[in-house]
Coordinates of C-alpha atoms (C1' of nucleotides) in Angstrom, one line a residue:
Chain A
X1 CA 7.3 -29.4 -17.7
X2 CA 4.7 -26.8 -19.3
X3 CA 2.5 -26.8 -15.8
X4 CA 5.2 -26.3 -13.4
X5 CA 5.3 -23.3 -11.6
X6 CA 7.8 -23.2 -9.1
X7 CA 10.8 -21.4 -8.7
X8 CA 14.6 -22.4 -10.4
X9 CA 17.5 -20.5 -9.0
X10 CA 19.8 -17.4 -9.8
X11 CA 23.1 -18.0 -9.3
X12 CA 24.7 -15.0 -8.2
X13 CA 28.6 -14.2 -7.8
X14 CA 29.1 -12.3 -4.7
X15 CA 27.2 -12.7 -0.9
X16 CA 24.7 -10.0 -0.6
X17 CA 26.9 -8.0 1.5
X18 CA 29.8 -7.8 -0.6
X19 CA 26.8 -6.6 -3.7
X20 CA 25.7 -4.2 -1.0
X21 CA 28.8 -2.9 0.0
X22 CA 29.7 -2.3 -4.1
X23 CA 26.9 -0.4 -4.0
X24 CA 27.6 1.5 -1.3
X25 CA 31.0 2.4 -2.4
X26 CA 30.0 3.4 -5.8
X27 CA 28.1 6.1 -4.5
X28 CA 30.3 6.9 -2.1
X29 CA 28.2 5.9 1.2
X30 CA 29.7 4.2 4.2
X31 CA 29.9 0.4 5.5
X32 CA 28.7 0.9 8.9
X33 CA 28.2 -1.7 11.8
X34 CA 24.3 -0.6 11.2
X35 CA 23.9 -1.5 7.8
X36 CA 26.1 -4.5 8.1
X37 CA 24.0 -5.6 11.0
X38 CA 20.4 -5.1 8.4
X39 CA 22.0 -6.9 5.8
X40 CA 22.8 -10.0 7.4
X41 CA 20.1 -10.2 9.4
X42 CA 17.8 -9.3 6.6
X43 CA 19.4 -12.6 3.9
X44 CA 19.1 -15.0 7.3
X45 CA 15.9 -16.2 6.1
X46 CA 14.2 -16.2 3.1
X47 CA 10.6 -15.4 4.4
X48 CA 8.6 -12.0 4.0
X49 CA 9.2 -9.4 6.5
X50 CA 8.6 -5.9 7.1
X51 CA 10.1 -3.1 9.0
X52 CA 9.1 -3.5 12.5
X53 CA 9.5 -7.9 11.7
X54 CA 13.4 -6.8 11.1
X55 CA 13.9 -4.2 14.0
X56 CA 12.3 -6.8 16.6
X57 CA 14.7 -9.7 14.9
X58 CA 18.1 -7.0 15.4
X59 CA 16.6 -6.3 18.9
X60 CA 17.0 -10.1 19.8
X61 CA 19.8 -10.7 17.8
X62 CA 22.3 -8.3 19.4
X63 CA 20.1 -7.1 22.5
X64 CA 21.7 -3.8 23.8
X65 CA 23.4 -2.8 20.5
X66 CA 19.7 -2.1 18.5
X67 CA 19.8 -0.2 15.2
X68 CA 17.0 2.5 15.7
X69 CA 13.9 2.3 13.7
X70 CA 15.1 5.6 11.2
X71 CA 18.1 3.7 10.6
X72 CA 15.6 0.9 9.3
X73 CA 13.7 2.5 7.1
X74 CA 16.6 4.4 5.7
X75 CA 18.8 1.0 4.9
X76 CA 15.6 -0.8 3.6
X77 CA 15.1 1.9 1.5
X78 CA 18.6 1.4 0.1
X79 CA 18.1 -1.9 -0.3
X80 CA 15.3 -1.7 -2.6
X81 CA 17.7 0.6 -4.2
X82 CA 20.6 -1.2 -4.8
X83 CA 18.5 -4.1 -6.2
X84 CA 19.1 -6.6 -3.0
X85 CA 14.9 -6.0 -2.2
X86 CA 12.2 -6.1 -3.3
X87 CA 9.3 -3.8 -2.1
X88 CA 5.5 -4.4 -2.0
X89 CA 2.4 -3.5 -0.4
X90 CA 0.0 -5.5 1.6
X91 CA -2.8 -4.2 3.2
X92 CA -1.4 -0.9 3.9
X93 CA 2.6 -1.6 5.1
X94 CA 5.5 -2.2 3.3
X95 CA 6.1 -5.7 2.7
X96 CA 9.9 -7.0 1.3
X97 CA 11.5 -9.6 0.3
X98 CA 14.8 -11.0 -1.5
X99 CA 15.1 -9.8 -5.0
X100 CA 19.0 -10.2 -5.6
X101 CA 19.9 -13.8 -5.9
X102 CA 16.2 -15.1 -6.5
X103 CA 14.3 -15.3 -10.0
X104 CA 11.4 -12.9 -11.1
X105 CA 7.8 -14.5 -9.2
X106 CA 4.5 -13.6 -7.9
X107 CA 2.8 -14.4 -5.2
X108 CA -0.3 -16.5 -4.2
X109 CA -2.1 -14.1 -0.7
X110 CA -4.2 -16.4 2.0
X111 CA -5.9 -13.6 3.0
X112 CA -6.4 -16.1 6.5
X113 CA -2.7 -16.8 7.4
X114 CA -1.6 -14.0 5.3
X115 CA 1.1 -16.4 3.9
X116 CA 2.4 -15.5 0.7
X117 CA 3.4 -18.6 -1.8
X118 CA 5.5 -17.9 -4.6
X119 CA 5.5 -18.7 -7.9
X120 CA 6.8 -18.2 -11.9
X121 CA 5.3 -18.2 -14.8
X122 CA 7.1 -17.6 -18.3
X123 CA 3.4 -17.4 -20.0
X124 CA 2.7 -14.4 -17.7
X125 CA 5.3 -12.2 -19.0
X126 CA 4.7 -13.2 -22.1
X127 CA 1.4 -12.0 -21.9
X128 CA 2.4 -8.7 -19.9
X129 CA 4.4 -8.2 -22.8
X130 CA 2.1 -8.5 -25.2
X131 CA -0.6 -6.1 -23.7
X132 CA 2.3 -3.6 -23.3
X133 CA 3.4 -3.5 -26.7
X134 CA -0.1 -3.1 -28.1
X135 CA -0.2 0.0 -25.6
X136 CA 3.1 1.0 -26.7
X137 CA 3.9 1.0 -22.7
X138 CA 7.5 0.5 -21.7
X139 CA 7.5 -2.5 -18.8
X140 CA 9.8 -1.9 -15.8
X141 CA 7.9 -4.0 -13.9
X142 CA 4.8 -5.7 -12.7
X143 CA 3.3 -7.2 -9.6
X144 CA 0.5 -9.6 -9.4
X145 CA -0.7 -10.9 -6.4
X146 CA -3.3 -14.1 -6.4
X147 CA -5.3 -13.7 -3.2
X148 CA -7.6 -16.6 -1.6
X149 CA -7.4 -19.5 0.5
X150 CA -4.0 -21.4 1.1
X151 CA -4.9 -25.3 1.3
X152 CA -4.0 -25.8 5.2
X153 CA -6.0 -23.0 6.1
X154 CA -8.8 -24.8 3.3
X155 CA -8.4 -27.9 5.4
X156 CA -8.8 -26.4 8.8
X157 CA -11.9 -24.9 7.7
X158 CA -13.3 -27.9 6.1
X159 CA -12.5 -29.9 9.7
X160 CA -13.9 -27.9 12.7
X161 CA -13.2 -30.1 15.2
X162 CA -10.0 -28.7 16.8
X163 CA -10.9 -25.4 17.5
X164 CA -8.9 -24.1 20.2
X165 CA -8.4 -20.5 18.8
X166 CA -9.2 -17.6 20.3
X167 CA -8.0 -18.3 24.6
Chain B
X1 CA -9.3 -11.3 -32.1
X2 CA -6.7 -12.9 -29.3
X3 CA -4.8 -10.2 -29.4
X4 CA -7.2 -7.4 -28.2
X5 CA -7.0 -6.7 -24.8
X6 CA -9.5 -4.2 -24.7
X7 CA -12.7 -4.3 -22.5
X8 CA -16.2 -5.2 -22.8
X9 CA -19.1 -3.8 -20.8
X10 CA -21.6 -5.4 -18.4
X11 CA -24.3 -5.1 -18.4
X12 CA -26.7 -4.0 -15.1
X13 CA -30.2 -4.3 -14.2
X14 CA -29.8 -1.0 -11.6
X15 CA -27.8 2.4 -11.6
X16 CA -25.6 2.7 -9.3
X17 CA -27.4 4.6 -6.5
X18 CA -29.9 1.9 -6.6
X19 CA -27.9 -0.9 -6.2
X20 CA -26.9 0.9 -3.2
X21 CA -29.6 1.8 -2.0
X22 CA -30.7 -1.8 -1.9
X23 CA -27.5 -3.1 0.1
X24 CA -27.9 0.5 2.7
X25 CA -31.4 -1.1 2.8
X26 CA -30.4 -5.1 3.3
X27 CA -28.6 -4.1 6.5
X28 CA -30.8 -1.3 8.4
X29 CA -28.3 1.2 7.0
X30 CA -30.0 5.2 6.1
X31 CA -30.0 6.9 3.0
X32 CA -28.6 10.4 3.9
X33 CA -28.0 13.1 1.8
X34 CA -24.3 12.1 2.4
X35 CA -24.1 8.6 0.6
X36 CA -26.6 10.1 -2.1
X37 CA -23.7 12.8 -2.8
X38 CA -21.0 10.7 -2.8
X39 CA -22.1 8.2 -4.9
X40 CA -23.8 10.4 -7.5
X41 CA -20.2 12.0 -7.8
X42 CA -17.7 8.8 -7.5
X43 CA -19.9 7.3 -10.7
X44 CA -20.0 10.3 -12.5
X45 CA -17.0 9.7 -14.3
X46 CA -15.0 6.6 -14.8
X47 CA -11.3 7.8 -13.9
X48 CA -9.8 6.4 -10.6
X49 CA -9.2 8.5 -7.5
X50 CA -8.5 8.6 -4.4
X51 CA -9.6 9.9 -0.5
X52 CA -8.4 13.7 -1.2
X53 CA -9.9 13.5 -5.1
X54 CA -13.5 12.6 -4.4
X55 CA -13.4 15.4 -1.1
X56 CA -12.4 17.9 -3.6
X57 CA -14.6 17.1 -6.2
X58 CA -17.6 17.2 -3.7
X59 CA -16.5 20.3 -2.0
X60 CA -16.6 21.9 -5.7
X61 CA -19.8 20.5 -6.2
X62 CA -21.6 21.3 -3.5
X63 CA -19.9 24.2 -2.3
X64 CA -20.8 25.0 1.7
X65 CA -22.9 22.1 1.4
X66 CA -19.9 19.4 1.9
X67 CA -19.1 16.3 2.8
X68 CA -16.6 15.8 5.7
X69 CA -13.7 13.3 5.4
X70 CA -14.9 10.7 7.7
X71 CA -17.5 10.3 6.1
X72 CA -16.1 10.2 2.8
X73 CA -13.8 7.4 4.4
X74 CA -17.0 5.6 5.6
X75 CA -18.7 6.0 2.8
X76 CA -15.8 4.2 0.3
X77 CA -15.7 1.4 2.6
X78 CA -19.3 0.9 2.4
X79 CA -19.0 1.3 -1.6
X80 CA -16.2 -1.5 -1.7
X81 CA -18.3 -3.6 0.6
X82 CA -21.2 -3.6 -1.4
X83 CA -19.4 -4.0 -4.3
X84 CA -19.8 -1.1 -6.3
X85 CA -16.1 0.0 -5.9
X86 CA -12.6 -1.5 -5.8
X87 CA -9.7 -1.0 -3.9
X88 CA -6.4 -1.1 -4.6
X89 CA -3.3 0.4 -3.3
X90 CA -0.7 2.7 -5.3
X91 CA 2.3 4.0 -3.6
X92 CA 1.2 3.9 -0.1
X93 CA -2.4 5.5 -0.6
X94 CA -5.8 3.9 -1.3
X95 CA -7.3 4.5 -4.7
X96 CA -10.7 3.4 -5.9
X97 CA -12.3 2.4 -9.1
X98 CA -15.9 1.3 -10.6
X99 CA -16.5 -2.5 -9.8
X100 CA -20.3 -2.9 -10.3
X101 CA -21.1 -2.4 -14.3
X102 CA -17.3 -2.8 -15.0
X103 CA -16.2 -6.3 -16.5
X104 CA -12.8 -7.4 -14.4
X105 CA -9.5 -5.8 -15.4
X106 CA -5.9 -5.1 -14.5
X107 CA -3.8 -2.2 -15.1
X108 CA -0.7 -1.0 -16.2
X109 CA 0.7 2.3 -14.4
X110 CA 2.7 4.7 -15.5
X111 CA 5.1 5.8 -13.1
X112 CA 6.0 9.0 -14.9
X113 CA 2.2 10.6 -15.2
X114 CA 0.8 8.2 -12.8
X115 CA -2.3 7.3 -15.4
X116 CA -3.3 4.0 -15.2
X117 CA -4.7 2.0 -18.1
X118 CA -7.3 -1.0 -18.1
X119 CA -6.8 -4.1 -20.0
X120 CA -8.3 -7.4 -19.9
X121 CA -7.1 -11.0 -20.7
X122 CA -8.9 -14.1 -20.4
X123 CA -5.3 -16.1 -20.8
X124 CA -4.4 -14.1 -18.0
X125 CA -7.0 -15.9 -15.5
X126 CA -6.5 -19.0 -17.2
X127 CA -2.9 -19.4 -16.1
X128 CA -3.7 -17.5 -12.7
X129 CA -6.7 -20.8 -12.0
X130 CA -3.6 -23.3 -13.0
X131 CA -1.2 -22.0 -10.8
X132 CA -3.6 -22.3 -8.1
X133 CA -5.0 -25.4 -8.9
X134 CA -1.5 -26.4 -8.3
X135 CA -1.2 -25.3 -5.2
X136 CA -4.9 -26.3 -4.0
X137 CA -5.2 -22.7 -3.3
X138 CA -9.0 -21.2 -3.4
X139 CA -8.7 -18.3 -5.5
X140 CA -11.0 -15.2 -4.7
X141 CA -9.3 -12.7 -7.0
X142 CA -6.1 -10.9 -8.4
X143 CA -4.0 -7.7 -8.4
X144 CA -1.4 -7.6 -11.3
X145 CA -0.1 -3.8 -11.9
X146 CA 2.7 -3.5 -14.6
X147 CA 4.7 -0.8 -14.0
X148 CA 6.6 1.7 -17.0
X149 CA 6.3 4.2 -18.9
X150 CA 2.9 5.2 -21.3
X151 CA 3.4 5.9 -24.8
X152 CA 2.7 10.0 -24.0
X153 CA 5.7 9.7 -21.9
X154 CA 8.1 7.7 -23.8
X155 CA 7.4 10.4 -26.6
X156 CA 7.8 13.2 -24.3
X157 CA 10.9 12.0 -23.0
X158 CA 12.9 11.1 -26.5
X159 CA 12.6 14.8 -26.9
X160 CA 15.5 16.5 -24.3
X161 CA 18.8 15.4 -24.4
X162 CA 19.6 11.7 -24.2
X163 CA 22.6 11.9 -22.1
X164 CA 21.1 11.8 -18.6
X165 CA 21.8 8.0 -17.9
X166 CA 24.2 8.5 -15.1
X167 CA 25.5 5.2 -13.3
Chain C
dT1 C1' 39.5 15.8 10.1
dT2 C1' 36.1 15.8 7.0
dT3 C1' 32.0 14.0 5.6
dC4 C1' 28.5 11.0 6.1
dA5 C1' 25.3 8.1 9.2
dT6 C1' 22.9 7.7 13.3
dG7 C1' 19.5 8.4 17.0
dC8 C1' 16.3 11.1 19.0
dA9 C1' 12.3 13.7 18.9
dA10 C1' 9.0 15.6 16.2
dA11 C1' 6.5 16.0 11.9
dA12 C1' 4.2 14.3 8.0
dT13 C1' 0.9 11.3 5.8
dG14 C1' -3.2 8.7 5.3
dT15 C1' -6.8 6.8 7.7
dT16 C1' -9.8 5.7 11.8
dT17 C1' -12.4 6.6 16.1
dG18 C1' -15.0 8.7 20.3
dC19 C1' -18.5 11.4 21.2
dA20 C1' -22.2 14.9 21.1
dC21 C1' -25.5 16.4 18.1
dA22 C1' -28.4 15.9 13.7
dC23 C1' -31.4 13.4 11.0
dG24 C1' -33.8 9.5 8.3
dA25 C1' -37.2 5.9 8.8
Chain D
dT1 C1' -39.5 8.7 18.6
dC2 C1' -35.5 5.8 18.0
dG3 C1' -31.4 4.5 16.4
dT4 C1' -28.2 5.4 12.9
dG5 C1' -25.1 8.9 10.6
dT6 C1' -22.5 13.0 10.8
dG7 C1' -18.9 16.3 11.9
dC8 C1' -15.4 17.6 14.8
dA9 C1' -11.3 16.8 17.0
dA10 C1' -8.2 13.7 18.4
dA11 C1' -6.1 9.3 17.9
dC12 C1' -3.8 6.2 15.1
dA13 C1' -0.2 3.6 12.4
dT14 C1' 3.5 3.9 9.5
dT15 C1' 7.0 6.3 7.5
dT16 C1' 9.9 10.5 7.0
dT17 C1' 12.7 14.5 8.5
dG18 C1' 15.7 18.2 11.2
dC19 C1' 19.3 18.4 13.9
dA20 C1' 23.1 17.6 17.1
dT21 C1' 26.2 14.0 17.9
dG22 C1' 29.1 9.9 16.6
dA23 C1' 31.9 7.3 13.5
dA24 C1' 33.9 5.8 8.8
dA25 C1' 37.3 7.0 5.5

DNA sequence: TTTCATGCAAAATGTTTGCACACGA
DNA sequence: TCGTGTGCAAACATTTTGCATGAAA
């Protein structure tokens, strides 16, 4: 359908970690309980994190044996690299998400929850593609980001009868 | 033509300075010698900058006579508040372009020179209000920056040797 | 046993804030 | 006059870096 907008799948041969640790090899870089910690922890979920959102997750996960905040930084970093993330910016911080094993999207902001929703469109790049060729621009890339209300936080506004925020 | 993805103008009923001096005036806020500076210089050209840019161009300007960082910081956010300027964010630092006269527009960024160039599409909002009409999602505005390379970097580049593909 | 990676502390970056004084209305 | 704005210095938040130690290969 014409109108639909969510997301298909990418079928993808290896596991994140065996992609990451290709790419480590290939450059001659090391597997190290560190980065193997990141990378699982980091392809657990599928939600939006950022740097200190991972190091508090590895500080519950494995308690004594933390990965330091340097280390972090320097494996997200590689990450982005190696094409398993995805960086953005949202309101100042580094924002990532999955990028290997999960198709081309953009995202809808609620500037109130700060939830981002994904979504695809096939018309978008097309017309991306269209403005850069009449620019003669060479695309790598783009990002768009939607930002407005989500519909809960729409509803919660529109019914101000449970409001039991702020304690 | 569908095709042209240049941009129009607006029209305004006030300069800039005025339409400021209205909102400063709306909320009990003081014309100073300060504001009047810094917006005389952030709309006297169209380019975008940054924090550091607009300091530097004032502190040419004006010589001794200068304004000092914290208030060039205060200043912006008053300028984005009152919608004269925009914000956006570019590799980790804030940069700033003319909102009030300007019609809305997105960019695409050279990530060789840094430039950024404007274009508009209509199609462009049209699918962004589907996709959220899909998702019941208020929409109070967009971000899309393509990433590449401009045209006076691609030719720039096809000039030196070829063979630096590596990887 | 030879690199490369890590953790620590400190630095760098970009932006914001507390406060005493200056100035616009 | 009165209260807001300013500049200064310091604080801030996030990310990066130098260096000695630790661990992959």
């Amino acid at each position: 359908m014409k109108n639909d907008f969510s997301l298909g799948t990418v079928r993808v041969a290896m596991k994140p970690m065996a992609r990451f640790e290709e790419y480590l090899q290939s450059r001659g870089k090391r597997i190290t309980q560190q980065r193997r910690a990141i990378v699982e922890q980091v392809f657990r979920h599928h939600e939006h994190f950022d740097a200190d959102d991972l190091l508090a997750e590895l500080a519950q996960e494995f308690g004594v044996r933390k990965v330091s905040r340097p280390t972090v930084y320097r494996t997200l970093s590689e990450l982005v690299d190696s094409g398993l993330l995805r960086k953005m910016t949202l309101n100042g911080r580094s924002v990532y998400e999955h990028d290997y094993g999960y198709p081309q999207h953009d995202h809808l902001h609620c500037t109130k929850c700060n939830r981002l929703i994904e979504f695809q469109s096939d018309e978008l790049t097309a017309i991306r593609d269209a403005v850069a060729r009449q620019h003669k621009f060479r695309v790598s890339g783009h990002r768009l980001i939607v930002t407005g209300i989500c519909d809960k936080c729409n509803r919660a506004q529109l019914r101000p009868t449970r409001r039991l925020e702020m304690v």
